[in-house]
Short mmCIF file of C-alpha atoms and ligand atoms in Angstrom, two decimals:
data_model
loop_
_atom_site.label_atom_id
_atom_site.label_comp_id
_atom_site.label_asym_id
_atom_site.label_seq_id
_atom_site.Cartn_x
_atom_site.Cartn_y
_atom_site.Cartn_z
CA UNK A 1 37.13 -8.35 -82.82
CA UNK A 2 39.21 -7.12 -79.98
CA UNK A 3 36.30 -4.43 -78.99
CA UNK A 4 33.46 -6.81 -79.60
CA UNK A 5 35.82 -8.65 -76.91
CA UNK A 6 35.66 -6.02 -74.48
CA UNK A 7 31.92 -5.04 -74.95
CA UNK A 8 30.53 -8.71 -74.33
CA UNK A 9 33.40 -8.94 -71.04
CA UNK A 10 31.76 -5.45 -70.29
CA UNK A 11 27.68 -6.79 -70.52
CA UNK A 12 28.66 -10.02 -68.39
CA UNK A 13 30.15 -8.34 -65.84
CA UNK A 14 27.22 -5.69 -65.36
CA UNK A 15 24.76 -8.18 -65.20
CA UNK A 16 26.76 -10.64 -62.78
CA UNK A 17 27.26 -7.18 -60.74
CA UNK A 18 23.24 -6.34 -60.61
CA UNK A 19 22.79 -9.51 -60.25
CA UNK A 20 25.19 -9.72 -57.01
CA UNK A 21 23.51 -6.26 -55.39
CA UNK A 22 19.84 -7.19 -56.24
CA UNK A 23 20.54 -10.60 -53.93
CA UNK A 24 21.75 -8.57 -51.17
CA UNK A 25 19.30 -5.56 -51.12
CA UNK A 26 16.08 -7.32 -51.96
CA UNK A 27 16.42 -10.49 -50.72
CA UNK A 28 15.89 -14.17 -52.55
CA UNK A 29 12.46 -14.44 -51.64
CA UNK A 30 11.43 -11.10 -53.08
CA UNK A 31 13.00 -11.94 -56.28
CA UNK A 32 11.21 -15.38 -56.82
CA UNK A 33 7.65 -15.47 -55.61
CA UNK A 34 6.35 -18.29 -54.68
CA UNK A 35 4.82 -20.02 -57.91
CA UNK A 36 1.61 -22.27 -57.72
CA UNK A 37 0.76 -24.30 -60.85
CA UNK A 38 -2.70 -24.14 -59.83
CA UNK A 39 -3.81 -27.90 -60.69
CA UNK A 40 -6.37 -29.05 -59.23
CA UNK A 41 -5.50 -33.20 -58.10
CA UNK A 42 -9.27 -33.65 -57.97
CA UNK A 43 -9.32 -33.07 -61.81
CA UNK A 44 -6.35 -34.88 -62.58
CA UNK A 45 -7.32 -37.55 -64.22
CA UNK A 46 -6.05 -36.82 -68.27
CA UNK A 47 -7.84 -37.49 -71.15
CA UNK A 48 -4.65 -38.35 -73.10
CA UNK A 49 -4.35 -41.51 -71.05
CA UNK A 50 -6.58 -43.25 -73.36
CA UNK A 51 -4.15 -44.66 -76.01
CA UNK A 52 -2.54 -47.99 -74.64
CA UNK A 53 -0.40 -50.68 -76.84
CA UNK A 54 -2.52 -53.76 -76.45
CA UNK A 55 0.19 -56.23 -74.85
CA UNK A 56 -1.24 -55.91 -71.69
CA UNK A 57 1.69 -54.96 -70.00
CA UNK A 58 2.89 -52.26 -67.81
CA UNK A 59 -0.02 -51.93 -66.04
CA UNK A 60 1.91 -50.60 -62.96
CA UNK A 61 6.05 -49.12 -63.78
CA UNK A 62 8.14 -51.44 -64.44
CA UNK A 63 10.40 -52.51 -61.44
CA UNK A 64 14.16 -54.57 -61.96
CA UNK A 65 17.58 -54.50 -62.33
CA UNK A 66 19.79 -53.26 -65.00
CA UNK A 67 23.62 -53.20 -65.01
CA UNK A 68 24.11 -50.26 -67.57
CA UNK A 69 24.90 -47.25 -64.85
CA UNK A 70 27.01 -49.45 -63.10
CA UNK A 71 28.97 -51.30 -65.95
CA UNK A 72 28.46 -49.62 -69.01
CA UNK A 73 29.91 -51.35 -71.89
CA UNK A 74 32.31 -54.02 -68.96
CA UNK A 75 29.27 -55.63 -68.98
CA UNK A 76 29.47 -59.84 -69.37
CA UNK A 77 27.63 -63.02 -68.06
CA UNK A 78 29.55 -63.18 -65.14
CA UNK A 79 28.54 -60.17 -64.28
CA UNK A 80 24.91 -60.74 -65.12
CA UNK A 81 24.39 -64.00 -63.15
CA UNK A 82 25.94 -62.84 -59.90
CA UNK A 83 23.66 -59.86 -59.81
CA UNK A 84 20.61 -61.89 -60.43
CA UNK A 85 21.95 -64.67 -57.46
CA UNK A 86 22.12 -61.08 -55.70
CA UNK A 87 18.11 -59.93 -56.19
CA UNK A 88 17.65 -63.33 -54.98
CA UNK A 89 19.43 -63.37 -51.93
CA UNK A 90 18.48 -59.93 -51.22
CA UNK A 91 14.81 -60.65 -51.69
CA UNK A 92 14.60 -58.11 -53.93
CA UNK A 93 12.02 -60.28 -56.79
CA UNK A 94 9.25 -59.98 -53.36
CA UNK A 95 9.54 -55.94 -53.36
CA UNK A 96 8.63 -55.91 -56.81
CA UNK A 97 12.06 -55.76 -58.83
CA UNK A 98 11.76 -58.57 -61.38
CA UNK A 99 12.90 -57.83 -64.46
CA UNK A 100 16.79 -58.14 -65.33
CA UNK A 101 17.88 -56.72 -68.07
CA UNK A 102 21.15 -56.36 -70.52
CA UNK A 103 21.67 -53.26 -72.05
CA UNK A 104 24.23 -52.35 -74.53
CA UNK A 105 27.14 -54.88 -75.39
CA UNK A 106 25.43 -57.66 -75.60
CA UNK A 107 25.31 -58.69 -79.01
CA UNK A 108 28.06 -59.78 -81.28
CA UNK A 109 29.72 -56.54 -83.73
CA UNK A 110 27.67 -58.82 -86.66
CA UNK A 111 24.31 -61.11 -87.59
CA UNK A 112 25.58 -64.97 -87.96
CA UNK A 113 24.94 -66.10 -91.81
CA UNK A 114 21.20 -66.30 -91.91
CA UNK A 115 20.85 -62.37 -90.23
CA UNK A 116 20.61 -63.31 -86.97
CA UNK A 117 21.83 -61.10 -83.55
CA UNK A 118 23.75 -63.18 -81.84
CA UNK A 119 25.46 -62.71 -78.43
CA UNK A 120 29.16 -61.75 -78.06
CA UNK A 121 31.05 -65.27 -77.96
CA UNK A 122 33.52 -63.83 -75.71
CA UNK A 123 31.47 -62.09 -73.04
CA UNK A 124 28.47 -63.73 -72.91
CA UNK A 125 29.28 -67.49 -74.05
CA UNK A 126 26.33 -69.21 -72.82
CA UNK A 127 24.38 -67.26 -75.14
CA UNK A 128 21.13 -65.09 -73.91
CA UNK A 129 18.32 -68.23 -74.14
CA UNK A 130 20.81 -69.61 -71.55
CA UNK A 131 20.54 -66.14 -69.08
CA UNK A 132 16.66 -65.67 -69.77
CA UNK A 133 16.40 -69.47 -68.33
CA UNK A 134 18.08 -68.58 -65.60
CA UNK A 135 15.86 -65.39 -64.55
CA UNK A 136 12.94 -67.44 -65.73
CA UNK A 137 13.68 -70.40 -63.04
CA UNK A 138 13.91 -68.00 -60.30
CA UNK A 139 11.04 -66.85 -60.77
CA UNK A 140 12.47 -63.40 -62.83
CA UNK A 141 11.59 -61.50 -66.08
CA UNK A 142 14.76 -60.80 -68.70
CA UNK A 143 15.66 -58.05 -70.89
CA UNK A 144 17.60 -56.72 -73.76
CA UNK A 145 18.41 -53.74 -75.73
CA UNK A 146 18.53 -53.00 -79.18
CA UNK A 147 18.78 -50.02 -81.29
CA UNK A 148 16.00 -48.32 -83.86
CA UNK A 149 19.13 -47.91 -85.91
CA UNK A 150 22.46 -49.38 -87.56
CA UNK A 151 24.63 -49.83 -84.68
CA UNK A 152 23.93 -49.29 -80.68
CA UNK A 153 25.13 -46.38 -78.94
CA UNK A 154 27.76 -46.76 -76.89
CA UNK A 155 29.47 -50.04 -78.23
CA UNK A 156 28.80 -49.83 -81.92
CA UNK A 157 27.03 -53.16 -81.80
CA UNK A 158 24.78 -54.68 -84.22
CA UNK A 159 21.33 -53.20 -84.29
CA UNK A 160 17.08 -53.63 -85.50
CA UNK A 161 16.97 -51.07 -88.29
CA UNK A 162 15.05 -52.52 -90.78
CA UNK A 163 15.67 -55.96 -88.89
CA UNK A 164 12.73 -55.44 -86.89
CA UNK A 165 10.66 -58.82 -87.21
CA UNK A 166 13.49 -61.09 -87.60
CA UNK A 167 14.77 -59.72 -84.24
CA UNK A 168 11.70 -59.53 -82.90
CA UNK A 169 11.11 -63.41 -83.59
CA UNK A 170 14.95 -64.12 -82.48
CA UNK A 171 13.81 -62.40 -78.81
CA UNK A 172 10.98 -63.88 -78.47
CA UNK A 173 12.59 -67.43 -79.33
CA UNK A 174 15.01 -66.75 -76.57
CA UNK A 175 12.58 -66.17 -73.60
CA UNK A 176 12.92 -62.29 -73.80
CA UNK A 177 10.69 -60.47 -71.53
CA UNK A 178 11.53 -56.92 -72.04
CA UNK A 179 13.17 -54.78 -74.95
CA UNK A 180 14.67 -51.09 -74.57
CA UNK A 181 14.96 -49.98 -78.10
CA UNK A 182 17.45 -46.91 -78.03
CA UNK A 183 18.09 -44.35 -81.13
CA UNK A 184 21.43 -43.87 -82.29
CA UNK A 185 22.67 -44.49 -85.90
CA UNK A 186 19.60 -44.58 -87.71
CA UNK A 187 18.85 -43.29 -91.36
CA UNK A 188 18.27 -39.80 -91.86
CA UNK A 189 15.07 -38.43 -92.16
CA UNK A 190 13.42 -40.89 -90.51
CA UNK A 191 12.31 -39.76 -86.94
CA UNK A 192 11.23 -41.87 -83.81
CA UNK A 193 7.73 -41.60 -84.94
CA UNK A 194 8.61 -43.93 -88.11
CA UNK A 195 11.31 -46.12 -86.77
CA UNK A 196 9.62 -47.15 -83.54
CA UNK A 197 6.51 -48.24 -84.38
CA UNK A 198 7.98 -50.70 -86.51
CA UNK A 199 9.25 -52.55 -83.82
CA UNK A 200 5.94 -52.10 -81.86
CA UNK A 201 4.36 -54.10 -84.10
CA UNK A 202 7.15 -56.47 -84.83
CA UNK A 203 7.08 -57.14 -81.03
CA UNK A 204 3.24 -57.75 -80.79
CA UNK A 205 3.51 -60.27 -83.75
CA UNK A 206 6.54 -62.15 -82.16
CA UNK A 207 4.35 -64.66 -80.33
CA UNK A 208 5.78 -63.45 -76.94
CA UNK A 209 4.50 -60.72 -74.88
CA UNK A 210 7.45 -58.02 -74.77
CA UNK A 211 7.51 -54.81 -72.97
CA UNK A 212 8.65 -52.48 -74.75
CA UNK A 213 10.72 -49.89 -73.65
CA UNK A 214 11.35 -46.79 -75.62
CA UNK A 215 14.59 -45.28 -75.66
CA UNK A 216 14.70 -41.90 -78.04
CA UNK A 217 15.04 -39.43 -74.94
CA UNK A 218 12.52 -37.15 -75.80
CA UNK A 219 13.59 -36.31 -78.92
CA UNK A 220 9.86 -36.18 -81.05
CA UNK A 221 8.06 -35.50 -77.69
CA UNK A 222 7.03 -39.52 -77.69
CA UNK A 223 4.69 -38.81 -74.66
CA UNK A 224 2.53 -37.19 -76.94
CA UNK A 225 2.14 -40.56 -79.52
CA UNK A 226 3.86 -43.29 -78.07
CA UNK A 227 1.18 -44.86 -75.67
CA UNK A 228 -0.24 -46.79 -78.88
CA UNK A 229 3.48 -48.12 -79.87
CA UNK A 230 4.94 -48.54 -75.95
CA UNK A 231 4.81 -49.13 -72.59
CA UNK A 232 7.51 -46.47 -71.52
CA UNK A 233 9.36 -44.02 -73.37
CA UNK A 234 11.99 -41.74 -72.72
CA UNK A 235 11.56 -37.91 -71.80
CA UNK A 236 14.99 -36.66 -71.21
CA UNK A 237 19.07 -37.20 -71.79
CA UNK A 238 20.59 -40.35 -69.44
CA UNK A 239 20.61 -40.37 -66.25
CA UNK A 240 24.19 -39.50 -64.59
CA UNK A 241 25.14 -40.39 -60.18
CA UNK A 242 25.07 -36.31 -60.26
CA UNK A 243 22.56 -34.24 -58.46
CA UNK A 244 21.94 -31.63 -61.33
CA UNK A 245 21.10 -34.07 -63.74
CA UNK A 246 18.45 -35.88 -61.36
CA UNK A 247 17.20 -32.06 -60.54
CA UNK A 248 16.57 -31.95 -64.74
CA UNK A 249 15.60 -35.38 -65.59
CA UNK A 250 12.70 -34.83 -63.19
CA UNK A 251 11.83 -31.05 -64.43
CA UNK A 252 11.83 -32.54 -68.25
CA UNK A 253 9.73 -35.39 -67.03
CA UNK A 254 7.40 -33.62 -65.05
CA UNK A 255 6.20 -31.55 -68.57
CA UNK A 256 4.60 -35.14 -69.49
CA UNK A 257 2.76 -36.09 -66.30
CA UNK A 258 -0.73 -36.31 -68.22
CA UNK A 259 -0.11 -38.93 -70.77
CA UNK A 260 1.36 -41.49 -68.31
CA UNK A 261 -0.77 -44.58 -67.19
CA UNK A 262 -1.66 -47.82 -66.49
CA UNK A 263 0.21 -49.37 -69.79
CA UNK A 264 2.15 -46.35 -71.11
CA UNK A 265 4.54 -44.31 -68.62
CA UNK A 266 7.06 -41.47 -69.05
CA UNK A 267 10.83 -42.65 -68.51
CA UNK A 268 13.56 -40.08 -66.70
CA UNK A 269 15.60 -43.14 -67.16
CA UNK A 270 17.21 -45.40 -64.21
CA UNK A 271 17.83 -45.20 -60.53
CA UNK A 272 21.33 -44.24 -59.62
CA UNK A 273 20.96 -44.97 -56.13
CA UNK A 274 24.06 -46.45 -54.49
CA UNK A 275 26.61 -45.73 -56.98
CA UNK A 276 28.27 -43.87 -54.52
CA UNK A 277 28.59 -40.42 -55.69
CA UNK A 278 25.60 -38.49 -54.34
CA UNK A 279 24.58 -38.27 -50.22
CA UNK A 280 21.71 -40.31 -49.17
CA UNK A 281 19.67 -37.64 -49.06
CA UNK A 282 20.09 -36.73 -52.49
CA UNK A 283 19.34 -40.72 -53.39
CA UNK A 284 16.40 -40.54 -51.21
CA UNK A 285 14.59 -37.46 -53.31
CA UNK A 286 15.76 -39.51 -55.96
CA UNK A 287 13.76 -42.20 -55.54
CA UNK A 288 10.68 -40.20 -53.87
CA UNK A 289 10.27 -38.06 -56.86
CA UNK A 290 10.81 -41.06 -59.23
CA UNK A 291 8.46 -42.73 -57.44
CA UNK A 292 5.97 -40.57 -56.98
CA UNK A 293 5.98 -39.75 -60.88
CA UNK A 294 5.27 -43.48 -61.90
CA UNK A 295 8.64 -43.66 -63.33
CA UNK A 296 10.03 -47.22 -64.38
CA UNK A 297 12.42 -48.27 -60.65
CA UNK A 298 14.94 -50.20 -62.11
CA UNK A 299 18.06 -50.68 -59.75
CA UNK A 300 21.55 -49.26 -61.51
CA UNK A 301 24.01 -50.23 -58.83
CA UNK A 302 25.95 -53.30 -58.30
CA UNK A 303 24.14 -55.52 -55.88
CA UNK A 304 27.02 -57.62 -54.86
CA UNK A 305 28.01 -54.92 -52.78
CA UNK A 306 25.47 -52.37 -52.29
CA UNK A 307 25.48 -51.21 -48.43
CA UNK A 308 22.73 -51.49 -46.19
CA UNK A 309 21.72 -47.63 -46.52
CA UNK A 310 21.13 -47.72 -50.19
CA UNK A 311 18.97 -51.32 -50.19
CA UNK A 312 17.42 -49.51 -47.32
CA UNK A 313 16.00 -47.00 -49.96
CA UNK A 314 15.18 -49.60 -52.49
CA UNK A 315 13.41 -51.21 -49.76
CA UNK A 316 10.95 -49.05 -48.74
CA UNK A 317 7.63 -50.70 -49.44
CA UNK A 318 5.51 -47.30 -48.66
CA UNK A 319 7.58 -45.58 -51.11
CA UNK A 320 7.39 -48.33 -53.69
CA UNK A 321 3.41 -48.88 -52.92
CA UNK A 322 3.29 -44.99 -54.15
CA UNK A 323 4.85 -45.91 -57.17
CA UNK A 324 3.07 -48.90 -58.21
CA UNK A 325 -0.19 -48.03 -56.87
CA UNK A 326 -3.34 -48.84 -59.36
CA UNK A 327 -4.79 -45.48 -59.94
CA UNK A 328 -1.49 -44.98 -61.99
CA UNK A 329 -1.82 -40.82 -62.35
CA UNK A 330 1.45 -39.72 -62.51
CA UNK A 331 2.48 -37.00 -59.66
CA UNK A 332 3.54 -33.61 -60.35
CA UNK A 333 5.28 -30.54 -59.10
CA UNK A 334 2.50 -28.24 -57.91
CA UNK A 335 4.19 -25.13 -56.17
CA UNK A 336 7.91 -23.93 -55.81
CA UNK A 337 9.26 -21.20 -53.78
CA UNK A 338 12.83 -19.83 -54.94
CA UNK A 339 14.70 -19.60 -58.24
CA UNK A 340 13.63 -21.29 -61.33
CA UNK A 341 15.20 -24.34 -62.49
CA UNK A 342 17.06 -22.74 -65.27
CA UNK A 343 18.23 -19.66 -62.92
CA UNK A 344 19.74 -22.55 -60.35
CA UNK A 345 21.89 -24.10 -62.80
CA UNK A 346 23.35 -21.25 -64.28
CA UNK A 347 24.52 -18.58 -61.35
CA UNK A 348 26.10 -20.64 -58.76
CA UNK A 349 25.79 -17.33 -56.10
CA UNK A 350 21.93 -18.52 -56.20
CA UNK A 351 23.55 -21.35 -54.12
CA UNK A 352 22.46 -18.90 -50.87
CA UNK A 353 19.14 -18.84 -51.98
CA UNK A 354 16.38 -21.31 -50.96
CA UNK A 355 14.50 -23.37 -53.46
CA UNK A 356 11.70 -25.99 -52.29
CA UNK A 357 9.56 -27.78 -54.22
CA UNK A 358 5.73 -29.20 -53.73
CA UNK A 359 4.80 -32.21 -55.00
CA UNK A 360 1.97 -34.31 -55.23
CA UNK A 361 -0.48 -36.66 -57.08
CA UNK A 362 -3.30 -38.80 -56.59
CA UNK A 363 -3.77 -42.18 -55.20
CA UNK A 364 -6.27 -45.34 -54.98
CA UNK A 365 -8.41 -45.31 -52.17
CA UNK A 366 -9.45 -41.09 -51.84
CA UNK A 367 -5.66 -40.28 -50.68
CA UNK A 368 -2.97 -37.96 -51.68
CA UNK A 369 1.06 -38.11 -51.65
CA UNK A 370 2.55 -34.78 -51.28
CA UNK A 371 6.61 -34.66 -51.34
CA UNK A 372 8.59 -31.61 -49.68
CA UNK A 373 11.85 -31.52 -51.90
CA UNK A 374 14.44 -29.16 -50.54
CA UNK A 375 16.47 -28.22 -53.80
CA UNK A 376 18.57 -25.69 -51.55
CA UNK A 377 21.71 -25.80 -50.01
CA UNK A 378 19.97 -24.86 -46.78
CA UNK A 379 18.23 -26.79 -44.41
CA UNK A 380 14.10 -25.57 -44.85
CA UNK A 381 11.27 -24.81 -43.54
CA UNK A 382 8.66 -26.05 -46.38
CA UNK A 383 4.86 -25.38 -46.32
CA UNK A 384 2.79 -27.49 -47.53
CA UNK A 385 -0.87 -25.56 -48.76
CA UNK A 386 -3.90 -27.91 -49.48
CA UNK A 387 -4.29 -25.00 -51.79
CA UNK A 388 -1.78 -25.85 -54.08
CA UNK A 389 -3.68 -29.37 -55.05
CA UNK A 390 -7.26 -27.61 -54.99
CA UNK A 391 -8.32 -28.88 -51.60
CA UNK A 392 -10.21 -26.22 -49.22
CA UNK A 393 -8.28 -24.86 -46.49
CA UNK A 394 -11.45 -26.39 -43.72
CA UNK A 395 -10.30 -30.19 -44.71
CA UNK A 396 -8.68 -32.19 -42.12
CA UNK A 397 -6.47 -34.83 -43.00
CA UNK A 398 -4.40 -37.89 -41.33
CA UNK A 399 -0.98 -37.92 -42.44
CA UNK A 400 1.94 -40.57 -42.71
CA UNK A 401 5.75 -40.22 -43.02
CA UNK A 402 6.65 -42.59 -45.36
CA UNK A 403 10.36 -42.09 -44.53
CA UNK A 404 9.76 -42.12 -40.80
CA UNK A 405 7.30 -44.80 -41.42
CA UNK A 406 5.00 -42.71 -38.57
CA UNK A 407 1.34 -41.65 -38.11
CA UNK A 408 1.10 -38.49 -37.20
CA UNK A 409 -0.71 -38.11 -34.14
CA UNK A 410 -2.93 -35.00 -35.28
CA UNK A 411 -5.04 -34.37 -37.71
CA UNK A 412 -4.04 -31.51 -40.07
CA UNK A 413 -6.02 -28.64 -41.31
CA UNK A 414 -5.73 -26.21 -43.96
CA UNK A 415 -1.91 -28.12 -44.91
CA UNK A 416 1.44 -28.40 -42.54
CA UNK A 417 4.96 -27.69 -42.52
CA UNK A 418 7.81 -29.83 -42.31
CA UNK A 419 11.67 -29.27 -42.12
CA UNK A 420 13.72 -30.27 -43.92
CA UNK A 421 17.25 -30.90 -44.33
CA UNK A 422 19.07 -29.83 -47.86
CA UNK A 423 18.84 -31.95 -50.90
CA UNK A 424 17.06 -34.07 -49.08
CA UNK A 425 13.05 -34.85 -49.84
CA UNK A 426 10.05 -35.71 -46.76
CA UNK A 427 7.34 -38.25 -48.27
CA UNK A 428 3.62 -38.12 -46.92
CA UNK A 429 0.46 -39.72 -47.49
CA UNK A 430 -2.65 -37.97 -46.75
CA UNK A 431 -6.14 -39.88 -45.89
CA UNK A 432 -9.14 -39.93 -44.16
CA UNK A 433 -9.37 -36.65 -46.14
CA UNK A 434 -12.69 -34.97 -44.94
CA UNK A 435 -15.51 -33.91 -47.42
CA UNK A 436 -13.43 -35.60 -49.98
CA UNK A 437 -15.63 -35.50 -53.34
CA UNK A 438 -15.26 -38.93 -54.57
CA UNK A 439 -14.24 -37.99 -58.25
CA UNK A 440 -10.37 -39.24 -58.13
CA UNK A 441 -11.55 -42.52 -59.45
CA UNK A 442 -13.66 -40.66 -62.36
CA UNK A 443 -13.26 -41.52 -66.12
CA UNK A 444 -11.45 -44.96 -65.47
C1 GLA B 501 22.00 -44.43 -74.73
C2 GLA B 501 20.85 -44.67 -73.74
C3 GLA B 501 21.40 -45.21 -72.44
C4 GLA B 501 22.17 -46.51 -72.70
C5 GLA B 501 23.24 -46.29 -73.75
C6 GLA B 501 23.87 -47.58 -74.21
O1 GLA B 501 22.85 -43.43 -74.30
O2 GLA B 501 20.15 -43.48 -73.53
O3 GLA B 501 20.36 -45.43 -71.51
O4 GLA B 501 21.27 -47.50 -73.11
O5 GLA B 501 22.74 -45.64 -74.91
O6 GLA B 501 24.82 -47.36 -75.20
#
């Protein structure tokens, strides 16, 4: 024991000690190359976008309100109402965020006598017909969660496992717009692929079109089967106000970018912007690079008192029209200079090193959005290659700050560079693109 002890203490601190002299003699940039993933944007439109759940919805990500990262399981109708007279009075509902939803801690601990879900009596009293009214006569979508299992997660309330229609019916009787169906609980040996198609079809047959929102984060790699069952699913674990979980949430999502579209998107779960523990620049790549890969934007803070800088970034209609534009390819990373992902989290002495990130996707109308994500604790100089999306180096292109909200006055040729500060993440849309081959639009 004892010199299995020492020999493990002795391996660690070798490598930490190469580790330490390799950084100083050689440098961070000789040690990571810059990596390319050579995709070409022309080509990007996937085959395994053809498989779409026939509600009709999602055709764009879903965009709304939801009180979970906020409240968690304090959540009541109190709470619920004032937030939606909030997207009202902050006009949210016109920038495209119309769907409120209730997540966990809704329902009561047990069905009513016939098998029902009811509501809690004592946190939501008016009952969840009442709340759906409500959204519904200002002009709103509503929401609710359920579980593909015995109990939900979090507050160990009643749940749709083998349930499904009778739910189904009870939500659509209500007025309910949305459903996220989450996975805790359930019977063994049944995996996502079993459970959640059951509610898929529940849902279709309820008389009342539901989007329907899968929750089993990633678990049986739903990107790869879900677009029949659901409109989103889940890639990853929750989202936390931390900066190392949004720097994995988007990595894990990124792995599905060709089987989102129009009808069927990946999830990396909600916004956390203006919860209050992350800098605005670190809520602004947030919501670039949740934006720019079609991700669901549903609002997580409270609204009542959200400052002015954080419904600044929830405001930005450029940034939004990038995420709910109709071509619906979902953007990618597409070159990185510095450590890899799994290198940054572990060795914090990598902190010196400088990691910045490329990415891009498609758009409607022959144009391209390209982010420049500094991951480093440094401000950056970041190039930007037409190369890395398969464009020659002779096209000339106008550009657009979508953060600046500025034209550039020059055209650019063979790509640009931009600096920028750490954590934080530079937006541009590219157009007019000379000798643009017209296949973006191809295959749709
Ligand atoms: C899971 C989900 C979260 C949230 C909670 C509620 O953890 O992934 O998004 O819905 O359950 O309990």
């Amino acid at each position: 024991m004892e010199y299995l002890f020492w020999r493990n203490l002795g391996i660690v601190a070798a490598v930490a000690i190469f580790a330490w002299k390799a950084r100083g003699r050689l440098g961070c940039s000789q040690l990571f190359d810059r990596t390319h993933t050579k995709w070409d944007i022309r080509k990007a439109v996937p085959l395994e976008r053809r498989m779409v759940y026939d509600n009709g919805l999602g055709q764009t990500p879903l965009m709304g309100w939801s009180g979970w990262n906020f409240y968690e399981c304090t959540i009541n109708e109190k709470i619920v109402y004032g937030n939606m007279d909030a997207l009202v009075r902050l006009d949210l509902p016109s920038y495209g965020y119309n769907y409120v939803i209730v997540d966990d801690c809704w329902s009561a601990y047990k069905r009513d006598k016939e098998g029902n879900l009811r509501s809690d009596k004592k946190t939501f009293p008016s009952g969840m017909k009442a709340l759906a009214d409500y959204a519904h006569e200002r002009g709103m979508k509503f929401g609710l969660y359920s579980d593909a299992g015995r109990m939900t997660c979090k507050c160990h309330r009643a749940a749709s496992e083998g349930h499904e229609f009778r739910d189904a019916r009870t939500f659509a009787s209500w007025g309910i717009d949305y459903l996220k169906y989450d996975n805790c609980f359930h019977k063994k040996n049944r995996p996502s692929h079993a459970r959640y198609p059951v509610m898929s079809e529940a849902l279709n047959k309820s008389g009342r079109p539901i989007f329907y929102a899968m929750c089993e984060w990633g678990e049986d790699h739903p990107a790869v089967w879900a677009g029949k069952y659901a409109n989103s699913w889940r890639t990853s674990l929750d989202v936390k106000d931390r900066w190392p979980r949004i720097e994995l949430l988007a990595d894990d999502n990124n792995l599905w970018a060709s089987y989102a579209g129009p009808g069927g998107w990946n999830d990396p779960d909600m916004l956390q912007v203006g919860n209050g523990r992350m800098s605005l620049a670190e809520y602004r790549s947030h919501f670039s690079i949740w934006s720019i890969m079609k991700a669901p934007l549903i609002i997580g803070c409270e609204l009542r008192t959200i400052t002015k800088e954080h419904l600044e970034i929830y405001k930005n209609t450029e940034i939004i029209a990038v995420n709910q534009d109709s071509l619906g390819i979902q953007g990618r990373k597409v070159s990185r200079i510095g450590q890899s992902e799994v290198i940054t989290s572990c060795l914090t002495l990598t902190k010196l090193c400088v990691t910045t990130q490329v990415w891009a996707g498609p758009l409607s109308g022959d144009r391209i959005v390209m982010a420049a994500w500094n991951r480093g604790w440094k401000r950056a100089l970041i190039t930007i290659n037409w190369y890395d999306i398969g464009l020659e180096p002779s096209v000339t292109a106008s550009v657009r700050d979508l953060w600046k909200h500025e034209d550039w006055t020059q055209r650019q040729k063979d790509g640009f560079e931009v600096e920028i500060d750490s954590h934080d993440c530079g937006v541009y849309i590219l157009s007019n693109i000379s000798m643009v081959e017209l296949y973006f639009n191809s295959g749709r």
